[in-house]
CSV table of C-alpha atoms and ligand atoms in Angstrom, one decimal:
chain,number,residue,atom,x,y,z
A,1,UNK,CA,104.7,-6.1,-106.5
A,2,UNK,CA,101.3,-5.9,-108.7
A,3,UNK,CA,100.2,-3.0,-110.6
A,4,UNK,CA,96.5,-2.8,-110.1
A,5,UNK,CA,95.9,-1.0,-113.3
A,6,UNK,CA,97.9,-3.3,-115.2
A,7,UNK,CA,95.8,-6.6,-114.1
A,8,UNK,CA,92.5,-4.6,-114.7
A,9,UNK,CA,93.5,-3.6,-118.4
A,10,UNK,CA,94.6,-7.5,-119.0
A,11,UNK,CA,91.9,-8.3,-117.6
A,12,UNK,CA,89.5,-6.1,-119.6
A,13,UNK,CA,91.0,-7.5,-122.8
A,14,UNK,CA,90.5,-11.0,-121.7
A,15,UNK,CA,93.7,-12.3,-120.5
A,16,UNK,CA,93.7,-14.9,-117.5
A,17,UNK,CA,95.7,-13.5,-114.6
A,18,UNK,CA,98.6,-15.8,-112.6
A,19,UNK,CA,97.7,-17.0,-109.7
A,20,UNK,CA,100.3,-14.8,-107.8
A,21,UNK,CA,98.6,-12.0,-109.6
A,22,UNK,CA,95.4,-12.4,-108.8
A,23,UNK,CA,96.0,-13.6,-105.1
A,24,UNK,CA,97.7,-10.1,-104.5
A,25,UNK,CA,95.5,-8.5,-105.5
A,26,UNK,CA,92.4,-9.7,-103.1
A,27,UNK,CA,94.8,-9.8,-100.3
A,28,UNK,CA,96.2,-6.0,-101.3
A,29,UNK,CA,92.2,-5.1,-101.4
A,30,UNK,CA,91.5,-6.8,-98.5
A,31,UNK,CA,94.4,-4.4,-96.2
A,32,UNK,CA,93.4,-1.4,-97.6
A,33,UNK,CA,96.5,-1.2,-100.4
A,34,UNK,CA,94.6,-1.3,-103.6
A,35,UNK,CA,91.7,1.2,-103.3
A,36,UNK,CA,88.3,1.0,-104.3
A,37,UNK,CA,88.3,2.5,-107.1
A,38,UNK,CA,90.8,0.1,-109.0
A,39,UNK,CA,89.0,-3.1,-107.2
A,40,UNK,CA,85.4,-1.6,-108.6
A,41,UNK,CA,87.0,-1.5,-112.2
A,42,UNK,CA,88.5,-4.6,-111.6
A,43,UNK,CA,84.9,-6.4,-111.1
A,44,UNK,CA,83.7,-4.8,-114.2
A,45,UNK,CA,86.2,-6.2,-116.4
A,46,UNK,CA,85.4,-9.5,-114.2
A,47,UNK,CA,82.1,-9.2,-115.2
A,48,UNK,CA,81.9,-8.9,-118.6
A,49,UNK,CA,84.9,-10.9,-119.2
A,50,UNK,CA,84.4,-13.8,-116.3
A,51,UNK,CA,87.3,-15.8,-114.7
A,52,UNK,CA,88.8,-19.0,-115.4
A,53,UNK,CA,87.9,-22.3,-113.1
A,54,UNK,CA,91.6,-21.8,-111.9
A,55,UNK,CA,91.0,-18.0,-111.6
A,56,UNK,CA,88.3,-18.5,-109.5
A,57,UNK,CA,89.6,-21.3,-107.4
A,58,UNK,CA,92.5,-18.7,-107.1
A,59,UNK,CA,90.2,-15.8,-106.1
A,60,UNK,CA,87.9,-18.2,-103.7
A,61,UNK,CA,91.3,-19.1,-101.9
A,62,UNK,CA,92.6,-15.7,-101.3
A,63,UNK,CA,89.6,-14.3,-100.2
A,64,UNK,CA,89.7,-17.4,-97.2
A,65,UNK,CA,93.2,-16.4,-96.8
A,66,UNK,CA,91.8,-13.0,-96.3
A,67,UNK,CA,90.9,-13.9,-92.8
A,68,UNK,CA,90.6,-16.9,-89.7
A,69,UNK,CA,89.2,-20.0,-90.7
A,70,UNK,CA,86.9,-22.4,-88.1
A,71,UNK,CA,87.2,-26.0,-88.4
A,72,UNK,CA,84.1,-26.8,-86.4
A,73,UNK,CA,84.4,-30.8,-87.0
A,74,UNK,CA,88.1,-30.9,-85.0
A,75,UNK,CA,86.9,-28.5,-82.3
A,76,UNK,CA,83.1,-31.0,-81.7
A,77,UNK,CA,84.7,-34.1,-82.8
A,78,UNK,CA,82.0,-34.5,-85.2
A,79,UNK,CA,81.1,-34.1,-88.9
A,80,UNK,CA,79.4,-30.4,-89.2
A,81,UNK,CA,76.6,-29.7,-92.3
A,82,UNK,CA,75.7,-26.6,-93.5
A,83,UNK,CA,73.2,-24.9,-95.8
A,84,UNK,CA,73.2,-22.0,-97.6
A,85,UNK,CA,71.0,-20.3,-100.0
A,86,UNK,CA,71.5,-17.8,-102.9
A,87,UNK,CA,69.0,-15.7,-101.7
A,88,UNK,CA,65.1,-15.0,-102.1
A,89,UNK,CA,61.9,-13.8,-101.1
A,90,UNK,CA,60.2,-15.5,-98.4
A,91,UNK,CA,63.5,-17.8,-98.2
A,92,UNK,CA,62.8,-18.6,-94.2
A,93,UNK,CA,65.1,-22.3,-94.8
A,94,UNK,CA,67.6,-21.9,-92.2
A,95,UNK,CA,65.4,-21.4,-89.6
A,96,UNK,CA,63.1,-24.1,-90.3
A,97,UNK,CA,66.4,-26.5,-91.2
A,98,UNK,CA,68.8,-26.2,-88.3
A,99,UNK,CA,66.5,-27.2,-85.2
A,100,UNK,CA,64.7,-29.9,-87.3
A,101,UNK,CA,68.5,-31.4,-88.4
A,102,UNK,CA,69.7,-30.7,-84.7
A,103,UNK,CA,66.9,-32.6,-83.3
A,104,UNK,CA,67.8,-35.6,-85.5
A,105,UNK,CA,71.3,-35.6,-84.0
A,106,UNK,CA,73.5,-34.3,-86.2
A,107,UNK,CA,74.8,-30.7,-85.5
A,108,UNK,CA,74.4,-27.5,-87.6
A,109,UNK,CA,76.4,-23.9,-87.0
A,110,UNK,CA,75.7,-21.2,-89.5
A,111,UNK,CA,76.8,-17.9,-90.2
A,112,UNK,CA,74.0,-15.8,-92.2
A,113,UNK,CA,74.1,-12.8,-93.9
A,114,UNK,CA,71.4,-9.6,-93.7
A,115,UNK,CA,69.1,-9.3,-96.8
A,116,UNK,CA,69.7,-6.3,-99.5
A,117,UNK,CA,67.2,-5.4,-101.6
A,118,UNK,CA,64.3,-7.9,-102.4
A,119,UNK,CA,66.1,-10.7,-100.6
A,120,UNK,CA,65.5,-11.4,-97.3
A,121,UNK,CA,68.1,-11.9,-94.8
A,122,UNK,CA,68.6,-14.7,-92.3
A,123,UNK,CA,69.8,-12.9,-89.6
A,124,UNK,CA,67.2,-9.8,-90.1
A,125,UNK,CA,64.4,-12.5,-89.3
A,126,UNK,CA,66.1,-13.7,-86.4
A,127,UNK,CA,66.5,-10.1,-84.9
A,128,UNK,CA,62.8,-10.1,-85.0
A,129,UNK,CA,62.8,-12.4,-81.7
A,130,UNK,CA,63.0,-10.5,-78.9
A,131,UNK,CA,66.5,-11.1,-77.2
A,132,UNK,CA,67.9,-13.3,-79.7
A,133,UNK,CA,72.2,-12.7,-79.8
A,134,UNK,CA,73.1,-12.8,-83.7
A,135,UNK,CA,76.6,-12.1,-82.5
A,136,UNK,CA,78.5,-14.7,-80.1
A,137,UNK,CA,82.2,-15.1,-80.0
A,138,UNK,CA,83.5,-18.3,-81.9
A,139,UNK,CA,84.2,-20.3,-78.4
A,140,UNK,CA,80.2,-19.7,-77.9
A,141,UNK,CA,79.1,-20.9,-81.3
A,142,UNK,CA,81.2,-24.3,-81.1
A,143,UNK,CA,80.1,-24.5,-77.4
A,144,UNK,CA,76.3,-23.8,-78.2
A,145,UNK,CA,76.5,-26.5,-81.3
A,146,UNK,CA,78.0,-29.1,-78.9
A,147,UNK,CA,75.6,-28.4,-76.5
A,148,UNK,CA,72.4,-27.2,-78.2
A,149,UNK,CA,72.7,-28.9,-81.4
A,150,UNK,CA,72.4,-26.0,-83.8
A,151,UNK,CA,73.2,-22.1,-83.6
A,152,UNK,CA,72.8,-19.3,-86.3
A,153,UNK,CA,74.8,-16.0,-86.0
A,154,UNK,CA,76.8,-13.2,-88.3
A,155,UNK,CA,79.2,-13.8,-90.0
A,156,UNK,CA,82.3,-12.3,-87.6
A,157,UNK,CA,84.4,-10.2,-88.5
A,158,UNK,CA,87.7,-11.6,-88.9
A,159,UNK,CA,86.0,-14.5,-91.5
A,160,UNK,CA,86.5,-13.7,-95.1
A,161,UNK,CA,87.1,-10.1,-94.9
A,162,UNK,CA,87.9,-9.6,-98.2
A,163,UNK,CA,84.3,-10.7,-99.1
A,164,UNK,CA,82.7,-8.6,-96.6
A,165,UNK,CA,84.4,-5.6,-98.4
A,166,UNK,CA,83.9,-7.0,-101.9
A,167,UNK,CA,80.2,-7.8,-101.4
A,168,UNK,CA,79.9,-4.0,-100.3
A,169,UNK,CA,81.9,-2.6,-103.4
A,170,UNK,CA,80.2,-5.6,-105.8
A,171,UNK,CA,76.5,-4.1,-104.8
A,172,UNK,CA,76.8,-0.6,-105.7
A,173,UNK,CA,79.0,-1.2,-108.6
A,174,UNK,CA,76.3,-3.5,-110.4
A,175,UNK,CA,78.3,-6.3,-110.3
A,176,UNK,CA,76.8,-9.1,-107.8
A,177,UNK,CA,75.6,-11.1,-110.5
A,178,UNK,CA,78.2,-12.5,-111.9
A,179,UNK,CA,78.8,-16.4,-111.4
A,180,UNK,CA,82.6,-16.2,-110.3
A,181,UNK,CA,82.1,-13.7,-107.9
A,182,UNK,CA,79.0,-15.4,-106.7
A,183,UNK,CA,80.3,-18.6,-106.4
A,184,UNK,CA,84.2,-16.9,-104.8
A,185,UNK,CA,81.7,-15.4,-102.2
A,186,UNK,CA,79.5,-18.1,-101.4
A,187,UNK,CA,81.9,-20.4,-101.1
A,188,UNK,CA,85.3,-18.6,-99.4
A,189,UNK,CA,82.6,-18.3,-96.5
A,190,UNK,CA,81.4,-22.2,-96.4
A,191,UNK,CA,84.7,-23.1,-96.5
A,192,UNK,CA,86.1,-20.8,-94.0
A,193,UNK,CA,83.3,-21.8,-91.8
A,194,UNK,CA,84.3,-25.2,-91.7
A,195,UNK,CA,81.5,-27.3,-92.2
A,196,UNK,CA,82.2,-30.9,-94.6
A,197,UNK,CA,79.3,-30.9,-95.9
A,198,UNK,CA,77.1,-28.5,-97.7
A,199,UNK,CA,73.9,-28.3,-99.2
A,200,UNK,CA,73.0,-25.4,-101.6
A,201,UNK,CA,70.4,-24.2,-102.5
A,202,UNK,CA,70.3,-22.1,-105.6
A,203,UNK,CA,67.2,-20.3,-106.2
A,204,UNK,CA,66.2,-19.7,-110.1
A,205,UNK,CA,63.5,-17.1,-111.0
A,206,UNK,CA,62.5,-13.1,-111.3
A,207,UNK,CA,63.4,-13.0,-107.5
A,208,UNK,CA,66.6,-14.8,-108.1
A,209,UNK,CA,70.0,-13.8,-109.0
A,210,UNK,CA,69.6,-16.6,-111.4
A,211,UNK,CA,67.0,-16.1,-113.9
A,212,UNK,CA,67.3,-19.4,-115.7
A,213,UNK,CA,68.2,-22.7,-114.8
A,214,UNK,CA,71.1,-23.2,-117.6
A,215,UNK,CA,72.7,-20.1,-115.8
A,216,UNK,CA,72.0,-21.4,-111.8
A,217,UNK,CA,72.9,-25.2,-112.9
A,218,UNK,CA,76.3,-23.3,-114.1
A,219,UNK,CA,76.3,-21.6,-111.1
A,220,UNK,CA,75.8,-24.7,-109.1
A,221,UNK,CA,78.5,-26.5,-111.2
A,222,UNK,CA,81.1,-24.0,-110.2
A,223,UNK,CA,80.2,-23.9,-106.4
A,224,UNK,CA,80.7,-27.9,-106.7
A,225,UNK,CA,83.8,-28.1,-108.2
A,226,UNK,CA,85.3,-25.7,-105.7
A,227,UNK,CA,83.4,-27.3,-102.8
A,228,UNK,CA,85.7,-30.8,-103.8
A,229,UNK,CA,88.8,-28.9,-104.3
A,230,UNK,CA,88.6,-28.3,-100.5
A,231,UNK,CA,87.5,-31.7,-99.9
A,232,UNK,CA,84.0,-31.2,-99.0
A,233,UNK,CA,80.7,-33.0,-99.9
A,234,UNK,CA,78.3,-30.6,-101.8
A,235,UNK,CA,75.2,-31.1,-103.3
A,236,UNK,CA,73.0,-28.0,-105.3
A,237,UNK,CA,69.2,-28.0,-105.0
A,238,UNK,CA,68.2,-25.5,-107.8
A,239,UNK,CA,65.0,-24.4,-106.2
A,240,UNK,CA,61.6,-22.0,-108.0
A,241,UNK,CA,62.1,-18.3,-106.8
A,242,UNK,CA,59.5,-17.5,-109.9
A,243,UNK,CA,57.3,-16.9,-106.6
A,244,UNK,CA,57.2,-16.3,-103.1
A,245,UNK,CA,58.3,-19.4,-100.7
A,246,UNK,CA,55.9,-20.5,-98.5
A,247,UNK,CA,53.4,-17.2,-97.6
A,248,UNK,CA,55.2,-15.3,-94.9
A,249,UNK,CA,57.4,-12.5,-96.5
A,250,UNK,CA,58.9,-10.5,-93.9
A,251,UNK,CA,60.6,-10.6,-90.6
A,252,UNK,CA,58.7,-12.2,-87.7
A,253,UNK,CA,56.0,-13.3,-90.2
A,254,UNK,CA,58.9,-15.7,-91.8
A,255,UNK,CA,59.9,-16.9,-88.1
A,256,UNK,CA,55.7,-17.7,-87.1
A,257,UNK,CA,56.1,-19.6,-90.5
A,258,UNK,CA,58.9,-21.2,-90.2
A,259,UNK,CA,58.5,-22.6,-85.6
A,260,UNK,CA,54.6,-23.6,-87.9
A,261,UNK,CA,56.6,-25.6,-90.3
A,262,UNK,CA,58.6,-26.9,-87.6
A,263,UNK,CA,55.7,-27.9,-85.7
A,264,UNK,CA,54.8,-29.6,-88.9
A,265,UNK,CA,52.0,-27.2,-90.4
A,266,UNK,CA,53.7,-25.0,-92.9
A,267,UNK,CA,52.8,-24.3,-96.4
A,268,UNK,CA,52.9,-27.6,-98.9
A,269,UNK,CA,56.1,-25.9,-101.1
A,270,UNK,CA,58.4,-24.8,-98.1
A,271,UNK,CA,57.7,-27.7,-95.9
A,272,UNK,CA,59.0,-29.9,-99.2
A,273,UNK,CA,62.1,-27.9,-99.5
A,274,UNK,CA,62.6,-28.0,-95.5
A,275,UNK,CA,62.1,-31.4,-95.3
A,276,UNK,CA,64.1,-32.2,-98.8
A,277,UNK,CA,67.2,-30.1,-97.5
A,278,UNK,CA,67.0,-31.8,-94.1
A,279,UNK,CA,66.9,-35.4,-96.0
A,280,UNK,CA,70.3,-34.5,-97.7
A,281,UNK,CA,72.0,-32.8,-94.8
A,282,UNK,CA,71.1,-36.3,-92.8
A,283,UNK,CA,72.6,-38.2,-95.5
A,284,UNK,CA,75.7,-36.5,-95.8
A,285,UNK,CA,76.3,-36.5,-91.5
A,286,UNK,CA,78.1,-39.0,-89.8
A,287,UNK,CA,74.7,-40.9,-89.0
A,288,UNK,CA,75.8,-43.2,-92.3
A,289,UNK,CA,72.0,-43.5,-94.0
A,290,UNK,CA,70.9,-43.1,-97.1
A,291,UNK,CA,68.5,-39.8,-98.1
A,292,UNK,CA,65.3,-41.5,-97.7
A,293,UNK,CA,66.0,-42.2,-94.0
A,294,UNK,CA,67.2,-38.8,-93.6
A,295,UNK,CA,63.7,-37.8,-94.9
A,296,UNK,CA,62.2,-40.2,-92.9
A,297,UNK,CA,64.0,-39.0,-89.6
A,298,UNK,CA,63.2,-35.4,-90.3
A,299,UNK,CA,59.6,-36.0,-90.9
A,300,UNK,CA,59.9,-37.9,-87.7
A,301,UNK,CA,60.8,-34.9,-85.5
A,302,UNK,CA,58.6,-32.9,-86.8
A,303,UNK,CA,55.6,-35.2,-85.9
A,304,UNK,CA,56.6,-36.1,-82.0
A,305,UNK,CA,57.5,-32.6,-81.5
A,306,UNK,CA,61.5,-32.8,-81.1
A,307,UNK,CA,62.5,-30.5,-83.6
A,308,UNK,CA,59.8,-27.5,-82.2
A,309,UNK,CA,61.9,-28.8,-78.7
A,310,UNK,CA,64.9,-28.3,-80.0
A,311,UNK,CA,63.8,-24.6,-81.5
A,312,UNK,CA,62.9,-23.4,-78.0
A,313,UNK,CA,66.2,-24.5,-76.8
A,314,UNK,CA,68.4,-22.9,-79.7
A,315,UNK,CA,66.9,-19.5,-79.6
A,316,UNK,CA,66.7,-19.2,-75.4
A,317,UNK,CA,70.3,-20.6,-76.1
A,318,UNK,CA,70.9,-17.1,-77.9
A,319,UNK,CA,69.2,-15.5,-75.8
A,320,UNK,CA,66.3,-15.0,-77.6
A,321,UNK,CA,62.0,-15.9,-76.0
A,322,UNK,CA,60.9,-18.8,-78.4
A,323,UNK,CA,57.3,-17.9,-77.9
A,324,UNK,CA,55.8,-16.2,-80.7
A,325,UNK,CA,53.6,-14.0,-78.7
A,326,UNK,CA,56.3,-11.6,-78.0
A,327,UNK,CA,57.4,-11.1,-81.6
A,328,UNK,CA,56.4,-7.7,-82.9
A,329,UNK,CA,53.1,-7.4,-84.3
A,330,UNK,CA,52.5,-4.4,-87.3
A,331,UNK,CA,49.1,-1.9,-86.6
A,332,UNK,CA,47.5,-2.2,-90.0
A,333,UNK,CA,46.6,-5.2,-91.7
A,334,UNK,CA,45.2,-4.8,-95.1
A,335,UNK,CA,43.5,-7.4,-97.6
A,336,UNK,CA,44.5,-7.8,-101.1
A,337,UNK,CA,41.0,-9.4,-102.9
A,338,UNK,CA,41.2,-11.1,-106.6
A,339,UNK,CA,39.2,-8.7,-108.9
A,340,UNK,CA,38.1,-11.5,-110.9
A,341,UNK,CA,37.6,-15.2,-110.4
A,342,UNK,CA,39.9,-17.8,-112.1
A,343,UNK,CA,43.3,-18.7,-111.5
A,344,UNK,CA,46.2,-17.8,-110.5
A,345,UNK,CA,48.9,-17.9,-113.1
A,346,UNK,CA,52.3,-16.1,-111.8
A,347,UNK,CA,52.9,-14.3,-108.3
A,348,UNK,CA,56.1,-12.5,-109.1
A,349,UNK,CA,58.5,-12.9,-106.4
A,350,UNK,CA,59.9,-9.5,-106.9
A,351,UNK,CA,57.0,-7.8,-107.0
A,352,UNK,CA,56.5,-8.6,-103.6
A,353,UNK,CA,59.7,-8.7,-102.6
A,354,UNK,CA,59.9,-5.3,-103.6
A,355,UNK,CA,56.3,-4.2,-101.9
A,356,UNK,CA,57.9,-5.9,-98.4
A,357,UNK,CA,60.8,-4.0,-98.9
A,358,UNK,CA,58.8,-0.2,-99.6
A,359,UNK,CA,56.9,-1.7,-96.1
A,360,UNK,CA,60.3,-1.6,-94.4
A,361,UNK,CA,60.9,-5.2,-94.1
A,362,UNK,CA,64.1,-5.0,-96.2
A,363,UNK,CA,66.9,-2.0,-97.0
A,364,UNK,CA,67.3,0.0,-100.0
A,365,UNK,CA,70.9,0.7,-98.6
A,366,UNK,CA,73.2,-1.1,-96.5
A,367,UNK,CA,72.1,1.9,-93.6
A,368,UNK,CA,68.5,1.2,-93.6
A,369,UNK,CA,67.0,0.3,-90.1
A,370,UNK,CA,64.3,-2.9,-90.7
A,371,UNK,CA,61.1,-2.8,-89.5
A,372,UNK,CA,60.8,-6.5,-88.5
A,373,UNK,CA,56.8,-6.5,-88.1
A,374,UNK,CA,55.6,-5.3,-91.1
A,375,UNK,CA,55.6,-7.9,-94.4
A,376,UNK,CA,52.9,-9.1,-96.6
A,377,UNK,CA,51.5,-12.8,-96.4
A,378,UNK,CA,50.5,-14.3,-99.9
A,379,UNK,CA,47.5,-16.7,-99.3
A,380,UNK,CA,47.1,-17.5,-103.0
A,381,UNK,CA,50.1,-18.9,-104.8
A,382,UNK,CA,50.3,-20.1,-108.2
A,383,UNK,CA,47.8,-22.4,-109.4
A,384,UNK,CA,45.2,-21.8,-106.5
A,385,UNK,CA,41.4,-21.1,-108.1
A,386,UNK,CA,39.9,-17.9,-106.8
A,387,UNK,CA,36.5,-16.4,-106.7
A,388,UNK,CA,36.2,-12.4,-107.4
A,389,UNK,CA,36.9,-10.9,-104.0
A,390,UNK,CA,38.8,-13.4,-102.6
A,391,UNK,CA,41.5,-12.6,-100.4
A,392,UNK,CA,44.9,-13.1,-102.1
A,393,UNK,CA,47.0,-11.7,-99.6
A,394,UNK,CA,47.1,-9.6,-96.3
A,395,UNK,CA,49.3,-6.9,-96.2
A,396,UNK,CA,51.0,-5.7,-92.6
A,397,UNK,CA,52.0,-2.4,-92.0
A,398,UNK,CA,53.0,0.1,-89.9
A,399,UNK,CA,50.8,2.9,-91.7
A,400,UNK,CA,47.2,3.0,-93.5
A,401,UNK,CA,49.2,4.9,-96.6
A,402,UNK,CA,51.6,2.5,-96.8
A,403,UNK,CA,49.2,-0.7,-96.5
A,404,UNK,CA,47.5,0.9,-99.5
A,405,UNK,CA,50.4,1.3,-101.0
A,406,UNK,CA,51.8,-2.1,-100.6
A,407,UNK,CA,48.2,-3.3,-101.6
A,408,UNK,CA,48.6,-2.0,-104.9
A,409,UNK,CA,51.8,-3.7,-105.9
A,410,UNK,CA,50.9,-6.8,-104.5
A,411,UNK,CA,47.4,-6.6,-106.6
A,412,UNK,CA,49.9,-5.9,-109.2
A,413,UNK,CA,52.2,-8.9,-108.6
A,414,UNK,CA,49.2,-11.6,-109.4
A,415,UNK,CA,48.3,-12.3,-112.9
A,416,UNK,CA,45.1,-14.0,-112.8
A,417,UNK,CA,43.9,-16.2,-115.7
A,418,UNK,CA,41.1,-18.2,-116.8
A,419,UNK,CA,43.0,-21.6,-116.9
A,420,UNK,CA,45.5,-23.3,-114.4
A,421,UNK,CA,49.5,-22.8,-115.4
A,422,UNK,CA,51.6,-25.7,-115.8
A,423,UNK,CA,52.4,-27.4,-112.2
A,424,UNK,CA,56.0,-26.7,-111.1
A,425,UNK,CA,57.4,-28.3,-107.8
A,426,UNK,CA,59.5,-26.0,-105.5
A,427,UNK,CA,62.5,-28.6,-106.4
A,428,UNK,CA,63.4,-28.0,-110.0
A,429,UNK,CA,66.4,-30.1,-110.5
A,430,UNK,CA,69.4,-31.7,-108.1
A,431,UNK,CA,73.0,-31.0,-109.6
A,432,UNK,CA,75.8,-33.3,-107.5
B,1,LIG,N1,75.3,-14.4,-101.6
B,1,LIG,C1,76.6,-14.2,-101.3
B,1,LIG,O1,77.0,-14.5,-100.1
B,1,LIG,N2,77.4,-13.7,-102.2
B,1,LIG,C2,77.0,-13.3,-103.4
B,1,LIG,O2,77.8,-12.9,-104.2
B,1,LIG,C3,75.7,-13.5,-103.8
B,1,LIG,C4,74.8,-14.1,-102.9
């Protein structure tokens, strides 16, 4: 039998914990035997002092152990990809990725989490569509992939429920950013979920958990080499969070963007990361081409109108009306205009990330309701010219106080400059 205290004290001094150890302890955490308290303490010591690749190989596998597993590719008979991302603002991926894959033939289930803070949640978008079911029992997923193509729900929960109790603890103990834990969390759920392939996409920037790439290419390194321990293909896109993705920030303005960018007129940067992301996932499926026909096939779907086919059918699948007339429209809308002309030089992605979450869009804690209408739409990115009183941005709110507010910090967010900044793609760097 562990002693809790014992492991956090080795721990704190920098000792690397047995397996045994270490295995007890999530799995002691996860039934309710070691208490908060000792498991906060514990990711502390975690965090200044990191883990070991074995320790967190050791860590991701209890945590899996924790709970069921799925193996989607036994119960369709098919190789299943899956994407994931670490989490922006404006990060509206999933939605635009599943149908377009699905449409191409090759089938996609995910399990998403709600946003915290300045990042954006999958499944808080989705709940923006009238109707749509984030919660189906495990026969209905497999049975809706088989049939449908692609689904998106929660994460149940009897999958990884040591991380849905760690995430909790890890988020108001100031210790989500740490790489281990990161990559333990991320990746006990992939795995559990059952998908063979994987495509990542870790975003780098002030609106990332990653500031810089050396740390997200670490990141990404770690999430790899625990992806092939389990025998699974994985590829890391490390992806610009310096800025907003796309425009839309907020609920149903991220799912008119994202059924736009699946009808093949969405903004230049997240239409490249859609359509990059889609490439890979096609390359790793079962449909045996290379990445350039994946592209090629995804681009494809998007232009005769399949992949905005194959939307309508997943959400009525869940339940949910795929027309965007009936998703929830906010009172005010406000217009942010440039003070000056010239160009713009940085759009911090937590500055409006944090202006769409004082809006409502996101929660300040886990108990927060979301007030999916309501977001702020950046017109202006990086590098655009503008003339003084241009619009840079429309703000939507449910108030005339707090459009004015939100105004502010999104006026706030652009720096505006008398010469263009260096062009950066979306798609910083690939690490396989
Ligand atoms: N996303 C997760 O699922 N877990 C983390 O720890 C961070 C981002």
């Amino acid at each position: 039998m562990i002693r809790p205290a014992e492991l956090i004290q080795r721990k704190r001094d920098g000792d690397e914990l047995l397996d045994d150890e270490l295995r007890e302890l999530v799995i002691g955490y996860a039934r309710g035997d070691v208490p908060d308290y000792q498991m906060a303490a514990f990711c502390m010591a975690v965090f200044f002092r990191g883990l070991s690749p074995r320790e967190t190989f050791v860590l991701t596998d209890a945590m899996i152990a924790s709970g069921e597993t799925i193996d989607m590719s036994a119960a369709l008979g098919r190789k299943v990809v899956d994407k994931h991302s670490t989490g922006g603002v404006g990060d509206k991926t999933s939605l635009a990725v599943a149908p377009i894959v699905a449409a191409c033939g090759v089938p996609l289930g995910k399990m998403s989490g709600r946003g915290l803070g300045h990042t954006g949640g999958t499944l808080d978008k989705l709940e923006s569509i009238p109707g749509y079911r984030t919660e189906l029992t495990l026969d209905e997923f497999v049975a809706q992939v088989r049939d449908v193509g692609c689904a998106i729900i929660g994460q149940t929960g009897d999958l990884v429920p040591a991380d849905k109790l760690l995430y909790g603890l890890r988020d108001v103990t100031a210790t989500v950013d740490q790489q281990s834990l990161i990559a333990a969390s991320i990746m006990s759920k992939k795995l559990a979920a059952g998908a063979q392939a994987i495509v990542l996409d870790v975003k780098v920037g002030d609106g990332a958990f990653m500031r810089t790439l050396d740390d997200a290419r670490s990141l990404s390194e770690t999430m790899i080499a625990l992806g092939r321990e389990a025998g699974r293909d994985v590829v890391c896109l490390l992806t610009d969070m310096d800025q907003p993705l796309g425009a839309a920030v907020g609920n149903s303005l991220e799912v008119i963007e994202a059924l736009e960018t699946v009808r093949g007129r969405g903004p230049a940067d997240f239409t490249e990361l859609v359509l990059d992301a889609c490439g890979k996932l096609l390359a790793f499926s079962d449909l045996g081409i290379e990445e350039t026909e994946g592209r090629r096939r995804a681009e494809a779907a998007v232009a005769d109108g399949s992949a905005e086919a194959t939307w309508r059918r997943w959400i009525e699948a869940q339940g949910g009306t795929a027309d965007e007339s009936a998703l929830p429209v906010a009172p005010v809308v406000r217009e942010v205009t440039a003070a000056r002309s010239g160009h713009v030089v940085a759009l911090s992605a937590i500055g409006v990330g944090n202006a769409a979450v004082h809006l409502g869009a996101g929660r300040r804690t886990k108990s927060d309701t979301v007030d999916h209408a309501v977001g702020i739409v950046c017109l202006a990115k990086r590098g655009a010219e503008v003339a003084e009183g241009d619009v840079l941005a429309l703000v939507h709110a449910r108030t005339d106080a707090a459009a004015e507010q939100a105004a502010g910090e999104v006026l706030a967010a652009y720096e505006l400059g008398d010469d263009p900044p260096p062009p950066r793609d979306v798609l910083l760097e690939v690490v396989l």
